[in-house]
mmCIF file of N, CA and C in Angstrom:
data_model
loop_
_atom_site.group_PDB
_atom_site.id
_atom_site.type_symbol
_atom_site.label_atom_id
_atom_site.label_comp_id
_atom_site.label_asym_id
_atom_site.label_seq_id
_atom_site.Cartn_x
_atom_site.Cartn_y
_atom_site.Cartn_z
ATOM 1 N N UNK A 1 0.844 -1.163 0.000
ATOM 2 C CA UNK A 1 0.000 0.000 0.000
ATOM 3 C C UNK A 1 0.893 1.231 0.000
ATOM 4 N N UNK A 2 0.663 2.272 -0.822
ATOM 5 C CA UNK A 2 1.613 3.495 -1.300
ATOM 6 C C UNK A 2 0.763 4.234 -0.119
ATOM 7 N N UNK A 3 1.344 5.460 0.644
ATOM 8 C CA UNK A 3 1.142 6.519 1.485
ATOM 9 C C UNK A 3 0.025 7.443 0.478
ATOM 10 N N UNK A 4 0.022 7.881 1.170
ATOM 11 C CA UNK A 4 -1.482 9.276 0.794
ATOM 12 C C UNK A 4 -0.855 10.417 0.578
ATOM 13 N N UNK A 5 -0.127 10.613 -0.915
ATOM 14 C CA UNK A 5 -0.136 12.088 -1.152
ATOM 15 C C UNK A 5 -0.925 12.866 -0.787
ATOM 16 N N UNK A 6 -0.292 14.698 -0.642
ATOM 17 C CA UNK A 6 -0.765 15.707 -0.421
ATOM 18 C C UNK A 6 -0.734 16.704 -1.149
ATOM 19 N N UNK A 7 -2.028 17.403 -1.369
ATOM 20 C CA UNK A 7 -2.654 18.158 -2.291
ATOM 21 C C UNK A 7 -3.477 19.635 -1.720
ATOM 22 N N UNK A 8 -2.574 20.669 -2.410
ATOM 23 C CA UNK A 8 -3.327 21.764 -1.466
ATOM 24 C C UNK A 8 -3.579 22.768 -2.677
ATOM 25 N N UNK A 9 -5.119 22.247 -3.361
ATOM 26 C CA UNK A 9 -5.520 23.244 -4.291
ATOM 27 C C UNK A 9 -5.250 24.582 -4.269
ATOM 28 N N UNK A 10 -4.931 25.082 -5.804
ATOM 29 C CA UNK A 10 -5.220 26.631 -5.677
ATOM 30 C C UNK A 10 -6.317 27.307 -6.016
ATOM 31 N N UNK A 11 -6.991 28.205 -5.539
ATOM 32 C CA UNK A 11 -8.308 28.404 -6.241
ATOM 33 C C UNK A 11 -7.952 29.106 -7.127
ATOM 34 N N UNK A 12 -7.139 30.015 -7.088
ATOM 35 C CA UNK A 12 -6.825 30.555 -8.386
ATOM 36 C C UNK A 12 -5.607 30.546 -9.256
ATOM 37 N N UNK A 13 -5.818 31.009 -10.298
ATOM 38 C CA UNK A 13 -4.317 30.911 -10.840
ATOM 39 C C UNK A 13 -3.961 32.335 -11.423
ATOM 40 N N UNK A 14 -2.639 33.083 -11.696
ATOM 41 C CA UNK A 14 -2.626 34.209 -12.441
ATOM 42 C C UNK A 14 -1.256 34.006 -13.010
ATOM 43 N N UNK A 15 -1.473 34.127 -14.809
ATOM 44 C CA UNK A 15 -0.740 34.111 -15.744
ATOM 45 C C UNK A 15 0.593 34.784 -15.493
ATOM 46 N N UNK A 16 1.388 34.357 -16.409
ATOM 47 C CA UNK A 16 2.945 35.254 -15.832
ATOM 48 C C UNK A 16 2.710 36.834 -16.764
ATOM 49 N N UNK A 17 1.345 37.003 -18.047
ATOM 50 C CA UNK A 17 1.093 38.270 -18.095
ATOM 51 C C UNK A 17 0.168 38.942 -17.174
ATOM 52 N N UNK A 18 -0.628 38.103 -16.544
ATOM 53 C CA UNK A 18 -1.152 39.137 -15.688
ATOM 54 C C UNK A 18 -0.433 39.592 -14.463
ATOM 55 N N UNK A 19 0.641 38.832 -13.850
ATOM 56 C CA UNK A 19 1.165 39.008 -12.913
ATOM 57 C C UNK A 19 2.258 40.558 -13.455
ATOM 58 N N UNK A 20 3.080 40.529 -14.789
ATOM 59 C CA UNK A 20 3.495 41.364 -15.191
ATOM 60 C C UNK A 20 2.453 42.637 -15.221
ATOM 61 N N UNK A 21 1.615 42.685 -15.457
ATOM 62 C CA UNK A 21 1.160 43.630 -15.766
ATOM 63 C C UNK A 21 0.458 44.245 -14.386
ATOM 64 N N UNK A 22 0.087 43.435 -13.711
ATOM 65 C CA UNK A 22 -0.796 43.725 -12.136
ATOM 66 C C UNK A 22 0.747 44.688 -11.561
ATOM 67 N N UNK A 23 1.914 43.776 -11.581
ATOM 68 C CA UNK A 23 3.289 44.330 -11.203
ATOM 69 C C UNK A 23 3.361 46.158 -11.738
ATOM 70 N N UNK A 24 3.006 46.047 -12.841
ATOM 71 C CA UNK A 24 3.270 47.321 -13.227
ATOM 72 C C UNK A 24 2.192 48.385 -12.826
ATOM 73 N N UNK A 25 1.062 48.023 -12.854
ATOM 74 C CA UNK A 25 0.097 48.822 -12.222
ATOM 75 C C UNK A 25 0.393 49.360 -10.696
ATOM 76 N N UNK A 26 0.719 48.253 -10.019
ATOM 77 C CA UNK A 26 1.292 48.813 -8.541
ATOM 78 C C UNK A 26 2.259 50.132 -8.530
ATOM 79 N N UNK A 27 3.164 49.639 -9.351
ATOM 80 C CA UNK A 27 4.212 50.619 -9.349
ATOM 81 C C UNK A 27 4.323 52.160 -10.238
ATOM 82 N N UNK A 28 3.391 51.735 -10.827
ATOM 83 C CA UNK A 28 2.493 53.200 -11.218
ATOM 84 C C UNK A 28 1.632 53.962 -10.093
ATOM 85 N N UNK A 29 0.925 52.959 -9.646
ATOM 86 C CA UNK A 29 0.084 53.426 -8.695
ATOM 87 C C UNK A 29 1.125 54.446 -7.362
ATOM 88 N N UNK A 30 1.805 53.485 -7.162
ATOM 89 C CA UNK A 30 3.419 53.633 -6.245
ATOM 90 C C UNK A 30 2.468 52.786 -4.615
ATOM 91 N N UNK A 31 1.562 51.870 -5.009
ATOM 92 C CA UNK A 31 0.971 51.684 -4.267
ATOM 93 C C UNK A 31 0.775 49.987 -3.519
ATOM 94 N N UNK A 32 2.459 49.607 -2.717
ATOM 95 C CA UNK A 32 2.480 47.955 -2.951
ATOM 96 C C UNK A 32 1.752 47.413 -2.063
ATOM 97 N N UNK A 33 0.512 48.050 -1.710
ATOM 98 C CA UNK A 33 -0.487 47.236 -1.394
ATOM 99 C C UNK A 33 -1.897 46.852 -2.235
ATOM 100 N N UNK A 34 -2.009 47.192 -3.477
ATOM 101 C CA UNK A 34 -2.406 47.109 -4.404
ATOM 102 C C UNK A 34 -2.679 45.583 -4.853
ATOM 103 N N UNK A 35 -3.943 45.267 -4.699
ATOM 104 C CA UNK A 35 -4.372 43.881 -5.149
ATOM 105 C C UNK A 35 -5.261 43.857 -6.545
ATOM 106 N N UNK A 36 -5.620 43.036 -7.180
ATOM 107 C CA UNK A 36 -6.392 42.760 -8.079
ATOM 108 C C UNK A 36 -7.468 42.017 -7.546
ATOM 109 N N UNK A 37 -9.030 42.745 -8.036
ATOM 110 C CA UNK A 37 -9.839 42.216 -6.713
ATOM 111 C C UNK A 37 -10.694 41.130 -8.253
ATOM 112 N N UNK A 38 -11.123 40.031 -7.871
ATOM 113 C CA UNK A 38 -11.741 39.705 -9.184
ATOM 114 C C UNK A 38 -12.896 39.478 -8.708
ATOM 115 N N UNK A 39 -14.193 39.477 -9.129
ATOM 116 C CA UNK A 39 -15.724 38.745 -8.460
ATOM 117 C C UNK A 39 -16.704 38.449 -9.970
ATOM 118 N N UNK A 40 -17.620 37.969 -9.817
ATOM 119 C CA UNK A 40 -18.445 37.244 -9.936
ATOM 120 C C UNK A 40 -20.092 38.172 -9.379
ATOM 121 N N UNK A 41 -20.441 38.874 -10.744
ATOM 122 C CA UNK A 41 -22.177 39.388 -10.444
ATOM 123 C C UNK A 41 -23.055 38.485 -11.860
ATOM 124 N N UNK A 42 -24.406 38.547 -11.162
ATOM 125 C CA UNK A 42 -25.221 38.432 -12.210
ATOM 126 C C UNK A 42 -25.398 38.957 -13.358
ATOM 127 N N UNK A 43 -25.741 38.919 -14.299
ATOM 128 C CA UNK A 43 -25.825 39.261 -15.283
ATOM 129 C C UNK A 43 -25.275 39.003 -16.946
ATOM 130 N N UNK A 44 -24.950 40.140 -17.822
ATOM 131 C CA UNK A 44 -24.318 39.174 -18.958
ATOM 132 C C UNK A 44 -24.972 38.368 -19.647
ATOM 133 N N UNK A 45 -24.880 38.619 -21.013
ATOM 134 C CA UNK A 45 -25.668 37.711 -21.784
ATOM 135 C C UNK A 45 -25.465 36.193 -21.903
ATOM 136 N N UNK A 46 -24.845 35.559 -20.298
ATOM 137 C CA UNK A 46 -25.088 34.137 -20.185
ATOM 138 C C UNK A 46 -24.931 33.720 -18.805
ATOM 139 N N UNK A 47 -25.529 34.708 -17.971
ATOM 140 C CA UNK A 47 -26.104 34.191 -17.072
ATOM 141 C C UNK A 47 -25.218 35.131 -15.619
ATOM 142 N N UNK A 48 -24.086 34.996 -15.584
ATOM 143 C CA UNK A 48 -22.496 35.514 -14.868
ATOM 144 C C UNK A 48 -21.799 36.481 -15.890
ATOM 145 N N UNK A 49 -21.702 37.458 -15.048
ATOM 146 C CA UNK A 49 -20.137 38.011 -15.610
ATOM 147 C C UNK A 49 -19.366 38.235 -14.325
ATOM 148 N N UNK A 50 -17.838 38.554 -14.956
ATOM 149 C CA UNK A 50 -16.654 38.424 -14.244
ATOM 150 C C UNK A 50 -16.461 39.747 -13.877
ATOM 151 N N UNK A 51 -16.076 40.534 -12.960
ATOM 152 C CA UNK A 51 -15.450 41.588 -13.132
ATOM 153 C C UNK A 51 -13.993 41.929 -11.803
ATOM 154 N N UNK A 52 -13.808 43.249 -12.352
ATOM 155 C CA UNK A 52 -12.147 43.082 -11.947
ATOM 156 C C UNK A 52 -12.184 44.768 -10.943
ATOM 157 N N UNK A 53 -11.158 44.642 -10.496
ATOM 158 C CA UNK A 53 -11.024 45.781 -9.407
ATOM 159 C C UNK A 53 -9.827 46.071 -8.358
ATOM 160 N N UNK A 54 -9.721 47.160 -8.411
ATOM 161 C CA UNK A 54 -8.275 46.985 -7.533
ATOM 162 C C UNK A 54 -8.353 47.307 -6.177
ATOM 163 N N UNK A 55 -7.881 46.910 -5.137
ATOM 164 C CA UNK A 55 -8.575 47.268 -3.925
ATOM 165 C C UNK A 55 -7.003 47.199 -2.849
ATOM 166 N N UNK A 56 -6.988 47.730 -1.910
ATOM 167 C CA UNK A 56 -5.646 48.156 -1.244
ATOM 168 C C UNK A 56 -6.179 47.564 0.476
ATOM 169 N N UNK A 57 -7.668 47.295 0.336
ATOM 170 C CA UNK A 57 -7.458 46.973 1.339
ATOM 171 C C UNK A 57 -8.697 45.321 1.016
ATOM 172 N N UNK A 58 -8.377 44.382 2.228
ATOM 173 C CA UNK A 58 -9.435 43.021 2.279
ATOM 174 C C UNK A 58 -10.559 43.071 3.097
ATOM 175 N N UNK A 59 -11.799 42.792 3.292
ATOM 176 C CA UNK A 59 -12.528 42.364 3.827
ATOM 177 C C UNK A 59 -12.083 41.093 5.172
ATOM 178 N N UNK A 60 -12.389 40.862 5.986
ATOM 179 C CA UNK A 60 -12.731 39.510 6.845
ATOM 180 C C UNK A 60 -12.843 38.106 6.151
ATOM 181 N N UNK A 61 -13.861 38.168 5.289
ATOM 182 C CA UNK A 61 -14.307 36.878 4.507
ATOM 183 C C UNK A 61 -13.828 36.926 3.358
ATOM 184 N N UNK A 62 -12.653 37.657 3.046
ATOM 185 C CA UNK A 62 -12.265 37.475 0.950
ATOM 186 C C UNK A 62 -11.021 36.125 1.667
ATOM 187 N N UNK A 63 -10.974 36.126 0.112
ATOM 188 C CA UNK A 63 -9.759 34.915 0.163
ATOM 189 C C UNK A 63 -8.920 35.840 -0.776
ATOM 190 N N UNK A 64 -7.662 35.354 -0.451
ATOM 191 C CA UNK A 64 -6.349 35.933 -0.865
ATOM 192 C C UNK A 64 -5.531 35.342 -1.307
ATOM 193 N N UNK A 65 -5.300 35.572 -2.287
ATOM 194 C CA UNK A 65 -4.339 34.307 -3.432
ATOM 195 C C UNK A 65 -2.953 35.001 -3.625
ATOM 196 N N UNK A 66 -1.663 35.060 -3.332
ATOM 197 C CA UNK A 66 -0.791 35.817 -3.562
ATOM 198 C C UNK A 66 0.751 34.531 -4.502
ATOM 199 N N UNK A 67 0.930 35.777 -4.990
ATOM 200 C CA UNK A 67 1.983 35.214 -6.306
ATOM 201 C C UNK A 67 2.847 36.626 -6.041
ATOM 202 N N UNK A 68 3.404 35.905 -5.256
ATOM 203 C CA UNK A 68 5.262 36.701 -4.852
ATOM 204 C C UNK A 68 4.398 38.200 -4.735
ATOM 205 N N UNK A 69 5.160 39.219 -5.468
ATOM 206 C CA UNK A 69 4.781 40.583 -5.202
ATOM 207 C C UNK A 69 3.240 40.883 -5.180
ATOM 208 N N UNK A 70 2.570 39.839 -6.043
ATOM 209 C CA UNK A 70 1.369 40.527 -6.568
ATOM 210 C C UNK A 70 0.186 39.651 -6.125
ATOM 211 N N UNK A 71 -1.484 39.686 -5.619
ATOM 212 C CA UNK A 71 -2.380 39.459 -5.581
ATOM 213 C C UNK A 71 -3.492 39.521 -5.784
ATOM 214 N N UNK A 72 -4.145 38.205 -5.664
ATOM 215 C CA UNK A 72 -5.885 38.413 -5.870
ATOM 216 C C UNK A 72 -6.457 38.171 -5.064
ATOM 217 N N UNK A 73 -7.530 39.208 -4.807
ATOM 218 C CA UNK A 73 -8.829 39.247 -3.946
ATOM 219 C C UNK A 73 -9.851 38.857 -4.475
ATOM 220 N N UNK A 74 -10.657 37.731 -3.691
ATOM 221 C CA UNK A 74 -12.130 37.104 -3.934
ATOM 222 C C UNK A 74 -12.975 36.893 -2.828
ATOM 223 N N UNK A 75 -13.643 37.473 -3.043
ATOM 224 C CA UNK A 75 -15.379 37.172 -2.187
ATOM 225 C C UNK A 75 -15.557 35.767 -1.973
ATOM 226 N N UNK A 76 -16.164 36.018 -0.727
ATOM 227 C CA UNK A 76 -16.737 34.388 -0.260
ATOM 228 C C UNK A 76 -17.958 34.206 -1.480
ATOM 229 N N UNK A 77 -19.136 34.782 -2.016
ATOM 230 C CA UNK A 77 -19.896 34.397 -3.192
ATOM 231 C C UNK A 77 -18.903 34.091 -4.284
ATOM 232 N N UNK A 78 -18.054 35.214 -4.928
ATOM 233 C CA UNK A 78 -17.833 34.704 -5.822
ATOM 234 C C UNK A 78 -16.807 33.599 -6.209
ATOM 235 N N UNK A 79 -15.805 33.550 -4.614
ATOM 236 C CA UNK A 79 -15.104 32.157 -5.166
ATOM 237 C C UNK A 79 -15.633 30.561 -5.512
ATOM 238 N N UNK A 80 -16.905 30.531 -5.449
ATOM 239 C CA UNK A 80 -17.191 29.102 -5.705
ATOM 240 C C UNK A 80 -17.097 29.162 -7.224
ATOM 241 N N UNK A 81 -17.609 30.138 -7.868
ATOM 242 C CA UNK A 81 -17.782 29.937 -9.283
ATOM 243 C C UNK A 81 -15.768 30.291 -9.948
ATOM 244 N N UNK A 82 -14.945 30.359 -9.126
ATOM 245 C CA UNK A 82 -13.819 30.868 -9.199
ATOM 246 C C UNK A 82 -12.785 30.152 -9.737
ATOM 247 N N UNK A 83 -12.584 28.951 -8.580
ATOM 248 C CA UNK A 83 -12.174 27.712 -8.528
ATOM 249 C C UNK A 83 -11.646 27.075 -9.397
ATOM 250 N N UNK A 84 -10.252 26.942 -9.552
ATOM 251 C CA UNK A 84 -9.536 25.982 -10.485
ATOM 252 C C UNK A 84 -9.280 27.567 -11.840
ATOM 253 N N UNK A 85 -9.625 28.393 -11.793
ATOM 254 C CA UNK A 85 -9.725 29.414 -12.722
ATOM 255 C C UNK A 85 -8.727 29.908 -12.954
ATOM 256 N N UNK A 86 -8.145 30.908 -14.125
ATOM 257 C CA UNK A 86 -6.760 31.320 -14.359
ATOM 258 C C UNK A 86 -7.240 32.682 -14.936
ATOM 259 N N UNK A 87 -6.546 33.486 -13.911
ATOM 260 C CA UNK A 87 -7.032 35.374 -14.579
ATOM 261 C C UNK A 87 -5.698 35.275 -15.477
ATOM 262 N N UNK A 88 -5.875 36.162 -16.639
ATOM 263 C CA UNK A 88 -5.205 36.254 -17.411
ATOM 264 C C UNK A 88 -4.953 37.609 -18.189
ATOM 265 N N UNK A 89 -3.867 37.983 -18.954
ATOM 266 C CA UNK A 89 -4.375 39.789 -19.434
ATOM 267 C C UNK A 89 -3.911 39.497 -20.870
ATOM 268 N N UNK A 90 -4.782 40.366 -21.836
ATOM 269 C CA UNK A 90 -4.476 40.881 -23.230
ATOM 270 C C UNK A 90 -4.621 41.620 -23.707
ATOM 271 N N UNK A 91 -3.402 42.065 -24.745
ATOM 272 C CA UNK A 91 -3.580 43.335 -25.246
ATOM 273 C C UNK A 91 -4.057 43.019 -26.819
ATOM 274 N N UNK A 92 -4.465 43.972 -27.407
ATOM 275 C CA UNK A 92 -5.015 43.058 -28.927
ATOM 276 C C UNK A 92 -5.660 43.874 -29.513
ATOM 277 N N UNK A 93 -6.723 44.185 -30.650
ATOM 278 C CA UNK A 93 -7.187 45.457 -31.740
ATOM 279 C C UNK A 93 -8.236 46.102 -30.707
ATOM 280 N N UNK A 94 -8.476 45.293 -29.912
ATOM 281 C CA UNK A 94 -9.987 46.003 -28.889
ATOM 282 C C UNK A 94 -9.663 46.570 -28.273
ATOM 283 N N UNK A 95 -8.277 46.379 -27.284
ATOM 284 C CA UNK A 95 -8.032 46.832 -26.208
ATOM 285 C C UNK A 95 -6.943 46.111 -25.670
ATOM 286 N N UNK A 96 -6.740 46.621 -24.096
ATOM 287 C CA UNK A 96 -6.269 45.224 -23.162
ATOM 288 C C UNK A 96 -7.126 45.488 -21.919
ATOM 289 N N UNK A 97 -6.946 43.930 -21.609
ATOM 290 C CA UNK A 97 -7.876 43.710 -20.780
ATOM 291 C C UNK A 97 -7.388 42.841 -19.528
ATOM 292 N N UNK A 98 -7.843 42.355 -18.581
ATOM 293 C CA UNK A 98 -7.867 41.089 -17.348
ATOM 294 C C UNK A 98 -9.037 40.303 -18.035
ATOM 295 N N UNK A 99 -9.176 38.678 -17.910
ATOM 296 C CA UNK A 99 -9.728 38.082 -18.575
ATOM 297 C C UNK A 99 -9.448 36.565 -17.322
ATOM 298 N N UNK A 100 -11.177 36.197 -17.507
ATOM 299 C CA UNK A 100 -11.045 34.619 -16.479
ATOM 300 C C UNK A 100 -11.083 33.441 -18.016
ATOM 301 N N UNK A 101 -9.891 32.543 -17.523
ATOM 302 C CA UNK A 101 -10.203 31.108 -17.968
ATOM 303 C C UNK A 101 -10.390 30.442 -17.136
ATOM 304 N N UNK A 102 -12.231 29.872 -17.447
ATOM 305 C CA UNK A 102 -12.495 29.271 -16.288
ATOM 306 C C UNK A 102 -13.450 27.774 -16.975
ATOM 307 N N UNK A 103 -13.074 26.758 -16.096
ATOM 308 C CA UNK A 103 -12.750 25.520 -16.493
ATOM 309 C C UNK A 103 -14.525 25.202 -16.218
ATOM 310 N N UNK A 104 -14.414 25.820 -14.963
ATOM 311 C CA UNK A 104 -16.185 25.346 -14.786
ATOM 312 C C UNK A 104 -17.278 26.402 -15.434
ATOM 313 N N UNK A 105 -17.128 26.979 -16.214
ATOM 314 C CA UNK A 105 -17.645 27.182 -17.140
ATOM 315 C C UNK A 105 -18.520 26.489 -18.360
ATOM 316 N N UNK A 106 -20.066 26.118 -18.540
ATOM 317 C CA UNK A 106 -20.204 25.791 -19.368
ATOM 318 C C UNK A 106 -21.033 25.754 -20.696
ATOM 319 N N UNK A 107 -20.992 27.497 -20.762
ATOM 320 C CA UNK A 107 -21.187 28.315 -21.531
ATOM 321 C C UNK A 107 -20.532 29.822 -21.478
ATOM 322 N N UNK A 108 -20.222 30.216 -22.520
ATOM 323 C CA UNK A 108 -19.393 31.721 -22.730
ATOM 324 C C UNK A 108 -20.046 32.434 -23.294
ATOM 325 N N UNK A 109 -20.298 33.695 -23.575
ATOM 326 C CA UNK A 109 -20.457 34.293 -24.592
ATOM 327 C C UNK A 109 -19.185 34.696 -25.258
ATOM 328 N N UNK A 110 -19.962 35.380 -26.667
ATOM 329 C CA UNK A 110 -18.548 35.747 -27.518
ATOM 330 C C UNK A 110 -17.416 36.590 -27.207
ATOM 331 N N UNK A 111 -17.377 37.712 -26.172
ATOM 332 C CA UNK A 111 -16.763 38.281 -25.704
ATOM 333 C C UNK A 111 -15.715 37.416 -24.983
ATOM 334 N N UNK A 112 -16.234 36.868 -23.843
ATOM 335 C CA UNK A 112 -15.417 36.175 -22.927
ATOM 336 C C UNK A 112 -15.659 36.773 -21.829
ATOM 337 N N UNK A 113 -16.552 37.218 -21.357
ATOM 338 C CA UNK A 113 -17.042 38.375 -20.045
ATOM 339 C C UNK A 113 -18.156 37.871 -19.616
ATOM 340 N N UNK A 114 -18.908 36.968 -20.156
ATOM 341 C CA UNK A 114 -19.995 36.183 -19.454
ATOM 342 C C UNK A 114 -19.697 35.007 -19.422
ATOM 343 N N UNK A 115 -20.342 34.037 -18.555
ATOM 344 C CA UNK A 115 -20.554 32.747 -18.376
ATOM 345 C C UNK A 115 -21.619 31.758 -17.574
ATOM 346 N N UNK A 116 -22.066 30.731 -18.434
ATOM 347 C CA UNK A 116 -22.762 30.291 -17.368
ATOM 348 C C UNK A 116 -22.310 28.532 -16.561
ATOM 349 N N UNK A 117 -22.792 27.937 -15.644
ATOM 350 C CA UNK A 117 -22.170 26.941 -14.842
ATOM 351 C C UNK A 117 -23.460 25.886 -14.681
#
């Protein structure tokens, strides 16, 4: 009988561009308490959308995901729909943006800003 590996999920994940770029926002800001807040409201033409926010300070009940210099803030609602997820950033003809790839997802709209589960 083999021993019982150990496993300590992450709920979130953040890309090595979003981490670059969250990095640079701080230091614009000049502000290294500067988090990336992400949540989860109704709405959106599929049911959820994602949205993003920067926040310097936490709540009691957020969860806090940190990657060396830089972090994410999530709500006790919206981390269930969170989970296993990877924030990500792009720049491209529209814009740039913060962006969720999210696994439990199982519907998108065309944008990539809604979802439903």
């Amino acid at each position: 009988m083999s021993g019982a590996e150990s496993f300590a999920p992450t709920p979130l994940m953040l890309s090595n561009g979003a981490r670059a770029r969250l990095a640079a926002l701080i230091e614009e800001q000049g502000n290294p308490r500067l988090k990336l807040r992400v949540y989860v409201t109704g709405g959106g033409c599929s049911g959820f959308q994602y949205g993003f926010d920067f926040a310097d300070e936490t709540a009691d009940d957020d969860t806090l995901v940190e990657f060396g210099q830089v972090a994410l803030v999530v709500d006790p609602l919206s981390y269930q729909y969170l989970v296993g997820s990877t924030v990500d950033y792009e720049e491209g003809l529209a814009g740039a943006r913060f962006l969720v790839q999210n696994p439990n997802a199982t519907t998108t709209c065309g944008c990539g800003a809604s979802f439903m589960v």
